[in-house]
Short mmCIF file of C-alpha atoms and ligand atoms in Angstrom, two decimals:
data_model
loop_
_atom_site.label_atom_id
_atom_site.label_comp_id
_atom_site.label_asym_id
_atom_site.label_seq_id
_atom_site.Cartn_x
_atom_site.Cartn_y
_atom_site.Cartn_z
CA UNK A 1 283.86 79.76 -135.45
CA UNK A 2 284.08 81.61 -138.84
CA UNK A 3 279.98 80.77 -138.96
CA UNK A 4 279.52 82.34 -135.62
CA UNK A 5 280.91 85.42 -136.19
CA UNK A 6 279.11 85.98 -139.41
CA UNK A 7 276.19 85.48 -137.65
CA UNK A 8 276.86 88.07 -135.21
CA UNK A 9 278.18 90.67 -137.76
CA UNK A 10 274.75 89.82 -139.70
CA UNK A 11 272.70 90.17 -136.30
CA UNK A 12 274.29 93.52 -135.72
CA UNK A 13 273.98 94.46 -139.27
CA UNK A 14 269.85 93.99 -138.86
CA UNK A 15 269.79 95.69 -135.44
CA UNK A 16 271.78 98.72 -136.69
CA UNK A 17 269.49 98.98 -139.77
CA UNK A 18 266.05 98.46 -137.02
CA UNK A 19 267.13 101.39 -134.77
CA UNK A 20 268.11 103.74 -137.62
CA UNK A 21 264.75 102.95 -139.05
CA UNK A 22 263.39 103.90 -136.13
CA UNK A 23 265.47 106.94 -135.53
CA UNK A 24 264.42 108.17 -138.63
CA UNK A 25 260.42 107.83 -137.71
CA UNK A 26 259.34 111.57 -138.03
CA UNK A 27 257.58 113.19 -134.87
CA UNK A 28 254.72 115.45 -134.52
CA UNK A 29 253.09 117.27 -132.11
CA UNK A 30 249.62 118.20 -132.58
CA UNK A 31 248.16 121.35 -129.87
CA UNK A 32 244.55 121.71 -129.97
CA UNK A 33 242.57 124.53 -128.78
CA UNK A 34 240.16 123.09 -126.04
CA UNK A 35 238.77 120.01 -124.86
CA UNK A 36 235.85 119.64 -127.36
CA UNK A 37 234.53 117.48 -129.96
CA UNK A 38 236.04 119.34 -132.60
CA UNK A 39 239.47 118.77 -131.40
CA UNK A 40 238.99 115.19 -130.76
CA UNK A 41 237.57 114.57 -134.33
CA UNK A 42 240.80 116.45 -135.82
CA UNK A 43 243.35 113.85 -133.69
CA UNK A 44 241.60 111.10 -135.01
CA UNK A 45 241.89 111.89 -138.39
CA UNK A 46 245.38 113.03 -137.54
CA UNK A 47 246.08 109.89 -136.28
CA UNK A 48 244.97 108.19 -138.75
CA UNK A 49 246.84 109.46 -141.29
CA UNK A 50 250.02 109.40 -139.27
CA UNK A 51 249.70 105.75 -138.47
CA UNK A 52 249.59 105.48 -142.41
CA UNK A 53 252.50 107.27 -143.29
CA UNK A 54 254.57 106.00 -139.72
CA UNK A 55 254.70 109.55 -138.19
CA UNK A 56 254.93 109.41 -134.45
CA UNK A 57 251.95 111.34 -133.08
CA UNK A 58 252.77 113.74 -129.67
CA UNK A 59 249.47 114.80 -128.20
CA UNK A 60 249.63 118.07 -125.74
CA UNK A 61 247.23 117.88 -123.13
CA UNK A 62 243.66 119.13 -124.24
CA UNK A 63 243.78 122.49 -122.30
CA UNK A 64 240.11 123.01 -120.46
CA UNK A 65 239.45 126.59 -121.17
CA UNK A 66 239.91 128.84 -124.00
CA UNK A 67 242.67 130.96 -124.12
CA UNK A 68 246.84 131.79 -124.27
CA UNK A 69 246.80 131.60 -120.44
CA UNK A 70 246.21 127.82 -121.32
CA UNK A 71 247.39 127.03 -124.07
CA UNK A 72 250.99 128.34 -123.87
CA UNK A 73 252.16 126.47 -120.66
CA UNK A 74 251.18 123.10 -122.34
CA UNK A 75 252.96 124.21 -125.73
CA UNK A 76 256.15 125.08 -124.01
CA UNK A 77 256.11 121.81 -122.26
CA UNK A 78 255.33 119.62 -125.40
CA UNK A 79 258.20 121.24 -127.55
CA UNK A 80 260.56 121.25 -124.31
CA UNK A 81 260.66 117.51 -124.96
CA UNK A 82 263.94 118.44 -127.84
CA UNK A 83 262.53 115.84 -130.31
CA UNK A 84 259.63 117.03 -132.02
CA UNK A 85 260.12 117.30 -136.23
CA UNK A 86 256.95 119.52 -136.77
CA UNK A 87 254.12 120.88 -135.00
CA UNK A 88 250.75 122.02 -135.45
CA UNK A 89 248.44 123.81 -133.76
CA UNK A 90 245.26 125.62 -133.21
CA UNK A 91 245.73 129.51 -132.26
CA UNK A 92 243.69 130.55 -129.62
CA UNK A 93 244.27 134.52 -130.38
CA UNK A 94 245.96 136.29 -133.53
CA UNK A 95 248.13 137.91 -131.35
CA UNK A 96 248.64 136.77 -128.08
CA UNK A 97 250.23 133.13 -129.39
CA UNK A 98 252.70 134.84 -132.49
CA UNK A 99 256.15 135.28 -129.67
CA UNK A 100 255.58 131.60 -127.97
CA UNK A 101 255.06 129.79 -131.86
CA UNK A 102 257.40 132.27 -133.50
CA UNK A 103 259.99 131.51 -130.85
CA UNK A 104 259.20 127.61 -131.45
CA UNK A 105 259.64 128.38 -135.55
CA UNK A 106 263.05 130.12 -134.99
CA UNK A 107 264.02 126.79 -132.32
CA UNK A 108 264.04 124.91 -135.42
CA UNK A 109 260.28 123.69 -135.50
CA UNK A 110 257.89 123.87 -138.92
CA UNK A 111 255.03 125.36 -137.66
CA UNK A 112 250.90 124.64 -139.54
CA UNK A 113 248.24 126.28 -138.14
CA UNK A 114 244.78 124.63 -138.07
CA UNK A 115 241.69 125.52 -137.56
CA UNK A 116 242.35 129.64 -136.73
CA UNK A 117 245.35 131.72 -138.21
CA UNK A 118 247.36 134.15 -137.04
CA UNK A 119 247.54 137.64 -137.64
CA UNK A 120 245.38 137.97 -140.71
CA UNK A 121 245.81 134.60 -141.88
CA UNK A 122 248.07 135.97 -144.85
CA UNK A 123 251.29 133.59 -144.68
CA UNK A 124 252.44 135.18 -148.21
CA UNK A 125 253.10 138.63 -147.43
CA UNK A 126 256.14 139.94 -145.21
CA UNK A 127 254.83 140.49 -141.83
CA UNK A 128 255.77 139.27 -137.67
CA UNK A 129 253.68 136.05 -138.14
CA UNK A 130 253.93 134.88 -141.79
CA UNK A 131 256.40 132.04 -140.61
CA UNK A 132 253.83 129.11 -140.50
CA UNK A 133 254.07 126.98 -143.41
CA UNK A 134 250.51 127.37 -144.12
CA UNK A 135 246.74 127.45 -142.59
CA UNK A 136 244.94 124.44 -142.69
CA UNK A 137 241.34 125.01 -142.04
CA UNK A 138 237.52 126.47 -143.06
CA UNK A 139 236.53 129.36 -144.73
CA UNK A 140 234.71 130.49 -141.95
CA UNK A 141 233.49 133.82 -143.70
CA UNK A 142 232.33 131.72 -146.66
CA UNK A 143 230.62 129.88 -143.75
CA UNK A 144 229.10 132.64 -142.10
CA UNK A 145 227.88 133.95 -145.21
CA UNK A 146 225.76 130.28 -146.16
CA UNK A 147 224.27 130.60 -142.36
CA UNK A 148 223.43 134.04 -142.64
CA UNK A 149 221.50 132.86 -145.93
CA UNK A 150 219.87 129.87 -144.58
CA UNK A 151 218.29 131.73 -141.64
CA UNK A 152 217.36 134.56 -143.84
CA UNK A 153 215.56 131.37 -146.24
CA UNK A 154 213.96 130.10 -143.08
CA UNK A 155 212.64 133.39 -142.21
CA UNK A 156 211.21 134.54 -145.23
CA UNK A 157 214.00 137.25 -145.90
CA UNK A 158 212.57 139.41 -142.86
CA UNK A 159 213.61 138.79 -139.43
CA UNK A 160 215.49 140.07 -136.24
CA UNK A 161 218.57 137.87 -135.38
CA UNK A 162 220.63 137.54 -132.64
CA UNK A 163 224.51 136.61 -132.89
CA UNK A 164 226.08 133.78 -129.85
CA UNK A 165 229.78 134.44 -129.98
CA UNK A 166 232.92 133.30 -128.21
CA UNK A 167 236.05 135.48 -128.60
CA UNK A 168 237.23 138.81 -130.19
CA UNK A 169 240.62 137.75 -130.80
CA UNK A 170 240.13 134.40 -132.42
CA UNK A 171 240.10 134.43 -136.16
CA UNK A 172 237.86 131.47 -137.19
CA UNK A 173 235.09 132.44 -134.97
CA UNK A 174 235.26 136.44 -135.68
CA UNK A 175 235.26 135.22 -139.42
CA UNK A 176 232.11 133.40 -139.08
CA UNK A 177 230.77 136.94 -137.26
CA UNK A 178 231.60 138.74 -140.42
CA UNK A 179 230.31 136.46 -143.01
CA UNK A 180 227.24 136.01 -141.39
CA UNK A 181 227.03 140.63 -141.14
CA UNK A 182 227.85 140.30 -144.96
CA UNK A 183 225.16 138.09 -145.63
CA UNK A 184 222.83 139.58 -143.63
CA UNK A 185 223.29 142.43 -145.81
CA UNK A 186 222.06 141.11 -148.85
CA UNK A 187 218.44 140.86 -147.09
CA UNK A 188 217.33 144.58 -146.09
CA UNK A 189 214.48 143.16 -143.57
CA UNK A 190 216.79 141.03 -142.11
CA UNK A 191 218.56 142.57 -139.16
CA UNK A 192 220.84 141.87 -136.44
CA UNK A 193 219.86 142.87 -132.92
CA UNK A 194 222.58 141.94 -130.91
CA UNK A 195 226.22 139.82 -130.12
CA UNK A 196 227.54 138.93 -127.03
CA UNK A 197 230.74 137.09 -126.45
CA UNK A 198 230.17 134.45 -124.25
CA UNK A 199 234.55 133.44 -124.17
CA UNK A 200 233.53 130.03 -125.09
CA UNK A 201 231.65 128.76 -121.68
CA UNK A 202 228.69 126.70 -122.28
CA UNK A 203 226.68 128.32 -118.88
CA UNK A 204 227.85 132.30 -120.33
CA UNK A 205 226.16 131.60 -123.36
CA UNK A 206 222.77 129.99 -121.86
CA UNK A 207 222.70 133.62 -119.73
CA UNK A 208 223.69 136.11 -122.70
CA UNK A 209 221.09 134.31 -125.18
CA UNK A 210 218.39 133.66 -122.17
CA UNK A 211 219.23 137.76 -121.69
CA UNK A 212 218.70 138.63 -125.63
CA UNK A 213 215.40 136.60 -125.85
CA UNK A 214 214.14 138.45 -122.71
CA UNK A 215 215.14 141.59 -124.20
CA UNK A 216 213.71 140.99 -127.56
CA UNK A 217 210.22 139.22 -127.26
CA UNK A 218 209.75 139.50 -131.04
CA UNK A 219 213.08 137.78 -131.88
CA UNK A 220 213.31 135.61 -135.10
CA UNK A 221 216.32 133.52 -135.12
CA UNK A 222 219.51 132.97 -133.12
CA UNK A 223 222.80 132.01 -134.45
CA UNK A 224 225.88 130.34 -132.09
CA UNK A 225 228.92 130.28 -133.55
CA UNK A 226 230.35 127.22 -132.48
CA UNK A 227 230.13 124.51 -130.11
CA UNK A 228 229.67 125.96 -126.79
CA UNK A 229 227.85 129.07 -127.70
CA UNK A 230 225.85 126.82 -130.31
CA UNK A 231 224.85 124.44 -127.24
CA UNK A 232 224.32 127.32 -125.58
CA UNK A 233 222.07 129.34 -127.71
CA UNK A 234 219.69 125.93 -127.99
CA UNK A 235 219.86 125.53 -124.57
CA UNK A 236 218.71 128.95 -123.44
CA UNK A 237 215.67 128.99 -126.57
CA UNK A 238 214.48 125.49 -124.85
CA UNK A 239 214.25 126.37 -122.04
CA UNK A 240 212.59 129.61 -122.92
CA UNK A 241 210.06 127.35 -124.57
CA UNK A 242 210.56 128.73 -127.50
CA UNK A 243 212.34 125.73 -129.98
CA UNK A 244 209.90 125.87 -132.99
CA UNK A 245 209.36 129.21 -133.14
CA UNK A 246 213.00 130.98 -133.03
CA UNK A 247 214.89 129.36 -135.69
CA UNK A 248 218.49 128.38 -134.21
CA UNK A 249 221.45 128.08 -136.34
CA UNK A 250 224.49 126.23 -134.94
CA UNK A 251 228.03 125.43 -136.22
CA UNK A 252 229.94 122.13 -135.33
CA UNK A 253 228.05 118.81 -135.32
CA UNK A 254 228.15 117.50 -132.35
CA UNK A 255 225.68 114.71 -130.91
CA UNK A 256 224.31 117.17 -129.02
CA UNK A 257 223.32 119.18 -131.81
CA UNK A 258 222.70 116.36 -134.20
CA UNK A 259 220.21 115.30 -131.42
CA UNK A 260 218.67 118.20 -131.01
CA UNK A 261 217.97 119.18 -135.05
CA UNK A 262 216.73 115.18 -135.20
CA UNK A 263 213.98 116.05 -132.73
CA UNK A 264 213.22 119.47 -135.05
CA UNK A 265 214.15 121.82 -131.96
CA UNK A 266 216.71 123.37 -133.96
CA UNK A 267 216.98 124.11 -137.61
CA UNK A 268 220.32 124.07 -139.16
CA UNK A 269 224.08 123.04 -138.18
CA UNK A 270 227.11 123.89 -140.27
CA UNK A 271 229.63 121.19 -139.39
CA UNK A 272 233.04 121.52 -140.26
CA UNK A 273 236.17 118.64 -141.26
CA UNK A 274 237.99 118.21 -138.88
CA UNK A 275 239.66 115.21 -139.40
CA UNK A 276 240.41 116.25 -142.67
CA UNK A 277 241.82 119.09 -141.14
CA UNK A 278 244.13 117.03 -138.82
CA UNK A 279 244.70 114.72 -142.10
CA UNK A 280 246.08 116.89 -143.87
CA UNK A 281 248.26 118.59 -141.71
CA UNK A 282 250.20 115.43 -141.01
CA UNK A 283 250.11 114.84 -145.04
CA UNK A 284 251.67 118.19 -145.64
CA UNK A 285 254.02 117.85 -143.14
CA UNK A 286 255.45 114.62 -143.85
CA UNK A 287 255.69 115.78 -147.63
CA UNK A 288 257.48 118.78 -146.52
CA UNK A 289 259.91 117.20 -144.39
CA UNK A 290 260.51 114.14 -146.49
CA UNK A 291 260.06 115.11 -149.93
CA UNK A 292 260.97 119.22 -149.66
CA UNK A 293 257.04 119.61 -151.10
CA UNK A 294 256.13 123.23 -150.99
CA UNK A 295 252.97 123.64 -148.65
CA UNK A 296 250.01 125.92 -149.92
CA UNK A 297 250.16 128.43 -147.58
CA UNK A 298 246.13 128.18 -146.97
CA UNK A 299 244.77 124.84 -147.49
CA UNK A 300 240.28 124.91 -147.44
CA UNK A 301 238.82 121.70 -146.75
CA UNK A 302 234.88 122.19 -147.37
CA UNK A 303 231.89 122.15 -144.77
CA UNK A 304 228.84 120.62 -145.18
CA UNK A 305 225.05 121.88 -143.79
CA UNK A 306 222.70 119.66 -141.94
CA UNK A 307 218.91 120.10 -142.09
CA UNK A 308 215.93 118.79 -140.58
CA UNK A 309 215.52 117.28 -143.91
CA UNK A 310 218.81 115.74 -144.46
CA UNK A 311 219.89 114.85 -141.02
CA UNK A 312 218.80 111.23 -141.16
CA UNK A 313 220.35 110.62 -144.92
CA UNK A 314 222.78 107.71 -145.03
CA UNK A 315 225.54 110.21 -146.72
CA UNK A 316 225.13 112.57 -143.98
CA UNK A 317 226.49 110.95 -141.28
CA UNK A 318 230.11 111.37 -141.89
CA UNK A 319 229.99 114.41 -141.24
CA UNK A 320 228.59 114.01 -137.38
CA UNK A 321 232.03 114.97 -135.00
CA UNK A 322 232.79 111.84 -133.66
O1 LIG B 401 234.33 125.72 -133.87
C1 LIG B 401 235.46 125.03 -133.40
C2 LIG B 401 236.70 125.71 -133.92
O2 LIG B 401 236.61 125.81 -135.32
C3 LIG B 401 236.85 127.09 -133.32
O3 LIG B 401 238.06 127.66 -133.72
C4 LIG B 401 236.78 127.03 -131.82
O4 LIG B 401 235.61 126.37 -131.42
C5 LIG B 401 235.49 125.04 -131.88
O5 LIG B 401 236.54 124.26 -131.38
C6 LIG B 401 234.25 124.40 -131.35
O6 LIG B 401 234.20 124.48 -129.96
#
């Protein structure tokens, strides 16, 4: 009898310890921007990393279009679940998403941003959006700056240009508008003919770039700032006939692209991490919350450039969005 109940106080004694084990597993929700190769590169490497460290791993729906009108419903619902230790999340305006994540912050909910920022991206100062615990993401005006450079290298220093862009009010892309004006700047027969902002739909930025090339016969180079309005701007020089001759910059390896700069129809993409990115926001997060580790509050993984000439090397190939 006496061995009978010490084997029932020992059972109960292991499944106590199991299920507050497994209360204690740490849960994050991850928010991405839009349904795109990007995004699906940053959960894996989010994943990744959380089925190192045994972080549970909430994934909100991948919203189809860009924009707060999407991306807001499916945040409310994935922090209406009550049990979510940390989220992170892509931006998709300065403005328009500081009440919904602020109001998420002040529920009780760390808040990273990845990939865009808000506000000015300036966590340190006092301001209405400096609650995140830090941005996680490119320099996309450093980025801007190498394209701008590249294209100017490929052109001899003397050019026209035209500029493929998504969205005013979404900081990584506007960043890579800027760098790429700044380093324009530093070639004076280099200059920049147009920009059109094609909201991130593949088919708007075929028209706007099919539009510029009519416009400008003698047009040098195109550059699309990411993947849609990169795909895009290809699309719309192909089928102009004109791959070769107008040298197209991209950003964001995709196959597509990767593809397309194997076959020498395109001349340069600037891919970015991230599953680093998504890495290292579960990293920081689970030091935060476990250890009290103080997060920078702007964390810069690095990009990397593909050429025609590098495309095929071994070492290159990480760096292809998977
Ligand atoms: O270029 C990425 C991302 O960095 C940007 O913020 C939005 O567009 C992408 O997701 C690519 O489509």
């Amino acid at each position: 009898m006496k061995k009978i109940v010490i084997t029932i106080l020992l059972i109960c004694l292991v499944l106590s310890f199991v299920s507050m084990t497994c209360a204690a597993a740490l849960k994050f929700a991850f928010m991405p921007g839009i349904a795109d190769p990007f995004y699906f590169t940053m959960e894996k490497g989010a994943k990744a990393k959380a089925a190192e460290l045994g972080v549970e791993l909430i994934v909100g729906e991948y919203p189809k279009a860009w924009g707060p009108e999407y991306q807001v419903p499916i945040l409310k619902a994935l922090v209406a679940r009550g049990d979510i230790d940390l989220l992170f999340t892509a931006p998709t305006s300065t403005e328009a998403l500081i009440p919904v994540l602020k109001e998420i912050y002040d529920s009780g909910i760390p808040v990273i941003t990845v990939d865009t920022y808000l506000g000015d991206g300036d966590y340190s100062k006092p301001s209405n959006y400096n609650f995140p615990l830090s941005y996680i993401g490119t320099d996309n005006f450093l980025g801007g700056q190498v394209v701008a450079g590249q294209l100017a290298l490929l052109l001899g220093g003397k050019g026209k240009v035209f500029l493929e862009n998504t969205n005013p009010d979404v900081s990584s892309v506007m960043d890579r508008e800027l760098g790429f004006r700044a380093g324009l700047k530093i070639f004076p027969d280099m200059e920049l003919v147009g920009v059109e902002y094609c909201l991130d739909v593949q088919e708007t930025a075929v028209a706007q770039v099919s539009a510029a090339l009519q416009k400008n016969p003698d047009l040098d180079g195109v550059f699309g700032v990411n993947v849609f309005s990169a795909q895009g701007a290809y699309q719309a020089v192909v089928s102009a006939g004109l791959e070769g001759g107008v040298k197209i910059a991209t950003w964001d390896a995709t196959e597509t692209l990767i593809e397309a700069l194997k076959r020498k129809e395109l001349d340069l993409i600037l891919a970015q991490m991230p599953g680093e990115m998504g890495s290292l926001c579960v990293e920081w997060g689970f030091k935060y919350l476990t250890e009290g580790a103080e997060i920078p509050r702007k964390v810069i993984p690095g990009f990397f450039v593909f050429t025609q000439e590098n495309v095929n090397d071994p070492d290159s190939q990480k760096y292809i969005y998977k």
